[in-house]
Amino acid sequence: MSSDCLFCKIGDGSIPSEKIYESDTLFAINDINPQAPTHILIIPRVHQTSLLDVEKSDHEMMGSVITVANQLAKERGLDKTGYRLVVNCGEGAGQSVLHIHYHILGGRPLKWPPG
Ligand code: AMP
Ligand code: ZN
């Protein structure tokens, strides 16, 4: 827990936000500024600033991110139309919240490369 971190505070409930998925290690919320009809954030409960902090001991949790992403995507029919799982690592890549999180985007055609 980082006392000044938005996603730590949402995770522990001190900032209210509807959680669309919860486990001991992860939770998911709808993005407040959606960039697609489905835009979900999967957020590990433990505070790590970015992908650069991920270690071998986090591999199981990272695997569960993919399981949860597939589950949430299938519930929304995105297994039929496709979805993107994105991590912005560092401010130069567009990371604005310095607590690791995984974006699920889908429900519209997605172009490549992203901007
Ligand atoms: P990133 O730019 O990769 O760090 O992504 C941060 C995301 O968090 C952005 O897509 C924001 O719209 C989203 N966001 C910021 N504050 C909130 C919030 N209170 N609830 C849900 N999503 C948020
Ligand atoms: Zn945090």
mmCIF file of C-alpha atoms and ligand atoms in Angstrom:
data_model
loop_
_atom_site.group_PDB
_atom_site.id
_atom_site.type_symbol
_atom_site.label_atom_id
_atom_site.label_comp_id
_atom_site.label_asym_id
_atom_site.label_seq_id
_atom_site.Cartn_x
_atom_site.Cartn_y
_atom_site.Cartn_z
ATOM 1 C CA MET A 1 0.000 0.000 0.000
ATOM 2 C CA SER A 2 1.246 3.415 -0.936
ATOM 3 C CA SER A 3 -0.659 6.008 1.099
ATOM 4 C CA ASP A 4 -0.798 8.487 -1.764
ATOM 5 C CA CYS A 5 -1.824 6.107 -4.558
ATOM 6 C CA LEU A 6 -5.235 6.303 -6.264
ATOM 7 C CA PHE A 7 -5.394 2.604 -7.161
ATOM 8 C CA CYS A 8 -4.260 1.472 -3.683
ATOM 9 C CA LYS A 9 -7.072 3.615 -2.231
ATOM 10 C CA ILE A 10 -9.656 2.201 -4.650
ATOM 11 C CA GLY A 11 -8.376 -1.291 -3.841
ATOM 12 C CA ASP A 12 -8.774 -0.885 -0.065
ATOM 13 C CA GLY A 13 -12.135 0.901 -0.449
ATOM 14 C CA SER A 14 -11.000 4.243 0.979
ATOM 15 C CA ILE A 15 -11.970 5.750 -2.387
ATOM 16 C CA PRO A 16 -15.295 4.197 -3.468
ATOM 17 C CA SER A 17 -15.465 2.676 -6.941
ATOM 18 C CA GLU A 18 -17.597 -0.149 -8.312
ATOM 19 C CA LYS A 19 -15.475 -3.281 -8.657
ATOM 20 C CA ILE A 20 -16.542 -5.540 -11.502
ATOM 21 C CA TYR A 21 -14.155 -8.289 -10.385
ATOM 22 C CA GLU A 22 -12.359 -8.957 -7.079
ATOM 23 C CA SER A 23 -9.956 -11.561 -5.758
ATOM 24 C CA ASP A 24 -7.316 -11.606 -3.026
ATOM 25 C CA THR A 25 -4.688 -10.395 -5.480
ATOM 26 C CA LEU A 26 -6.540 -8.414 -8.180
ATOM 27 C CA PHE A 27 -9.545 -6.220 -8.787
ATOM 28 C CA ALA A 28 -11.084 -4.692 -11.907
ATOM 29 C CA ILE A 29 -12.970 -1.444 -12.508
ATOM 30 C CA ASN A 30 -14.393 0.339 -15.507
ATOM 31 C CA ASP A 31 -12.091 3.096 -16.737
ATOM 32 C CA ILE A 32 -13.419 6.535 -15.796
ATOM 33 C CA ASN A 33 -12.522 7.888 -19.273
ATOM 34 C CA PRO A 34 -13.307 4.982 -21.614
ATOM 35 C CA GLN A 35 -11.485 4.825 -24.949
ATOM 36 C CA ALA A 36 -13.718 2.027 -26.299
ATOM 37 C CA PRO A 37 -17.183 0.602 -25.492
ATOM 38 C CA THR A 38 -15.392 -1.802 -23.128
ATOM 39 C CA HIS A 39 -12.499 -0.247 -21.241
ATOM 40 C CA ILE A 40 -11.664 -2.087 -18.051
ATOM 41 C CA LEU A 41 -8.642 -1.802 -15.779
ATOM 42 C CA ILE A 42 -7.303 -4.937 -14.075
ATOM 43 C CA ILE A 43 -5.289 -3.805 -11.087
ATOM 44 C CA PRO A 44 -3.070 -5.925 -8.810
ATOM 45 C CA ARG A 45 -3.713 -5.096 -5.144
ATOM 46 C CA VAL A 46 -0.018 -4.904 -4.293
ATOM 47 C CA HIS A 47 1.544 -1.546 -5.074
ATOM 48 C CA GLN A 48 4.112 -1.700 -7.849
ATOM 49 C CA THR A 49 4.868 1.426 -9.838
ATOM 50 C CA SER A 50 5.164 -0.113 -13.287
ATOM 51 C CA LEU A 51 5.952 -3.264 -15.272
ATOM 52 C CA LEU A 52 9.611 -2.566 -14.503
ATOM 53 C CA ASP A 53 8.946 -3.631 -10.884
ATOM 54 C CA VAL A 54 7.658 -7.082 -11.860
ATOM 55 C CA GLU A 55 9.768 -9.986 -10.597
ATOM 56 C CA LYS A 56 9.713 -13.764 -10.935
ATOM 57 C CA SER A 57 7.609 -14.017 -7.788
ATOM 58 C CA ASP A 58 4.875 -12.045 -9.607
ATOM 59 C CA HIS A 59 4.571 -14.480 -12.513
ATOM 60 C CA GLU A 60 1.617 -16.396 -11.052
ATOM 61 C CA MET A 61 -0.287 -13.161 -10.438
ATOM 62 C CA MET A 62 0.473 -12.013 -13.995
ATOM 63 C CA GLY A 63 -0.900 -15.283 -15.326
ATOM 64 C CA SER A 64 -4.073 -14.672 -13.384
ATOM 65 C CA VAL A 65 -4.369 -11.237 -15.045
ATOM 66 C CA ILE A 66 -4.736 -13.048 -18.381
ATOM 67 C CA THR A 67 -7.275 -15.503 -16.961
ATOM 68 C CA VAL A 68 -9.343 -12.615 -15.573
ATOM 69 C CA ALA A 69 -8.984 -10.633 -18.811
ATOM 70 C CA ASN A 70 -10.294 -13.598 -20.802
ATOM 71 C CA GLN A 71 -13.177 -14.087 -18.367
ATOM 72 C CA LEU A 72 -14.236 -10.411 -18.461
ATOM 73 C CA ALA A 73 -13.796 -10.298 -22.261
ATOM 74 C CA LYS A 74 -15.894 -13.439 -22.821
ATOM 75 C CA GLU A 75 -18.658 -12.104 -20.553
ATOM 76 C CA ARG A 76 -18.858 -9.130 -22.947
ATOM 77 C CA GLY A 77 -18.650 -11.139 -26.176
ATOM 78 C CA LEU A 78 -15.172 -9.859 -26.962
ATOM 79 C CA ASP A 79 -13.906 -13.370 -27.649
ATOM 80 C CA LYS A 80 -15.950 -13.024 -30.879
ATOM 81 C CA THR A 81 -14.833 -9.526 -31.893
ATOM 82 C CA GLY A 82 -11.367 -9.273 -30.359
ATOM 83 C CA TYR A 83 -9.889 -7.316 -27.513
ATOM 84 C CA ARG A 84 -6.621 -5.667 -26.605
ATOM 85 C CA LEU A 85 -4.720 -6.064 -23.317
ATOM 86 C CA VAL A 86 -2.405 -3.082 -22.840
ATOM 87 C CA VAL A 87 0.111 -1.936 -20.255
ATOM 88 C CA ASN A 88 1.586 1.532 -20.513
ATOM 89 C CA CYS A 89 4.994 1.373 -18.830
ATOM 90 C CA GLY A 90 6.403 4.771 -17.945
ATOM 91 C CA GLU A 91 5.225 8.284 -18.671
ATOM 92 C CA GLY A 92 6.758 8.211 -22.168
ATOM 93 C CA ALA A 93 4.445 5.310 -23.009
ATOM 94 C CA GLY A 94 1.396 7.121 -21.655
ATOM 95 C CA GLN A 95 1.328 5.814 -18.069
ATOM 96 C CA SER A 96 -0.447 8.394 -15.919
ATOM 97 C CA VAL A 97 -1.237 6.371 -12.759
ATOM 98 C CA LEU A 98 1.942 5.023 -11.196
ATOM 99 C CA HIS A 99 0.446 1.752 -9.939
ATOM 100 C CA ILE A 100 0.660 -1.125 -12.416
ATOM 101 C CA HIS A 101 -2.593 -1.824 -14.279
ATOM 102 C CA TYR A 102 -3.725 -3.668 -17.375
ATOM 103 C CA HIS A 103 -6.207 -2.092 -19.812
ATOM 104 C CA ILE A 104 -8.796 -4.294 -21.552
ATOM 105 C CA LEU A 105 -10.122 -2.496 -24.650
ATOM 106 C CA GLY A 106 -12.760 -3.805 -27.016
ATOM 107 C CA GLY A 107 -16.147 -3.360 -28.621
ATOM 108 C CA ARG A 108 -14.942 -1.348 -31.603
ATOM 109 C CA PRO A 109 -12.339 -1.910 -34.340
ATOM 110 C CA LEU A 110 -8.906 -1.146 -32.895
ATOM 111 C CA LYS A 111 -6.174 0.231 -35.129
ATOM 112 C CA TRP A 112 -2.486 -0.622 -35.059
ATOM 113 C CA PRO A 113 -0.124 0.972 -34.196
ATOM 114 C CA PRO A 114 -1.786 2.840 -31.308
ATOM 115 C CA GLY A 115 -1.048 6.563 -31.086
HETATM 116 P P1 AMP B 1 -2.518 4.914 -17.775
HETATM 117 O O1 AMP B 1 -2.576 6.198 -18.561
HETATM 118 O O2 AMP B 1 -2.061 3.717 -18.551
HETATM 119 O O3 AMP B 1 -1.730 5.109 -16.494
HETATM 120 O O4 AMP B 1 -3.991 4.581 -17.367
HETATM 121 C C1 AMP B 1 -4.621 5.152 -16.265
HETATM 122 C C2 AMP B 1 -6.093 5.025 -16.500
HETATM 123 O O5 AMP B 1 -6.757 5.223 -15.278
HETATM 124 C C3 AMP B 1 -6.653 6.047 -17.495
HETATM 125 O O6 AMP B 1 -7.243 5.365 -18.592
HETATM 126 C C4 AMP B 1 -7.673 6.818 -16.665
HETATM 127 O O7 AMP B 1 -8.816 7.186 -17.402
HETATM 128 C C5 AMP B 1 -7.984 5.828 -15.560
HETATM 129 N N1 AMP B 1 -8.467 6.401 -14.302
HETATM 130 C C6 AMP B 1 -7.963 7.462 -13.640
HETATM 131 N N2 AMP B 1 -8.655 7.660 -12.504
HETATM 132 C C7 AMP B 1 -9.606 6.701 -12.452
HETATM 133 C C8 AMP B 1 -10.642 6.365 -11.531
HETATM 134 N N3 AMP B 1 -10.843 7.078 -10.411
HETATM 135 N N4 AMP B 1 -11.450 5.332 -11.804
HETATM 136 C C9 AMP B 1 -11.272 4.621 -12.937
HETATM 137 N N5 AMP B 1 -10.311 4.870 -13.837
HETATM 138 C C10 AMP B 1 -9.492 5.898 -13.611
HETATM 139 ZN ZN ZN B 2 -0.724 1.825 -5.439
#
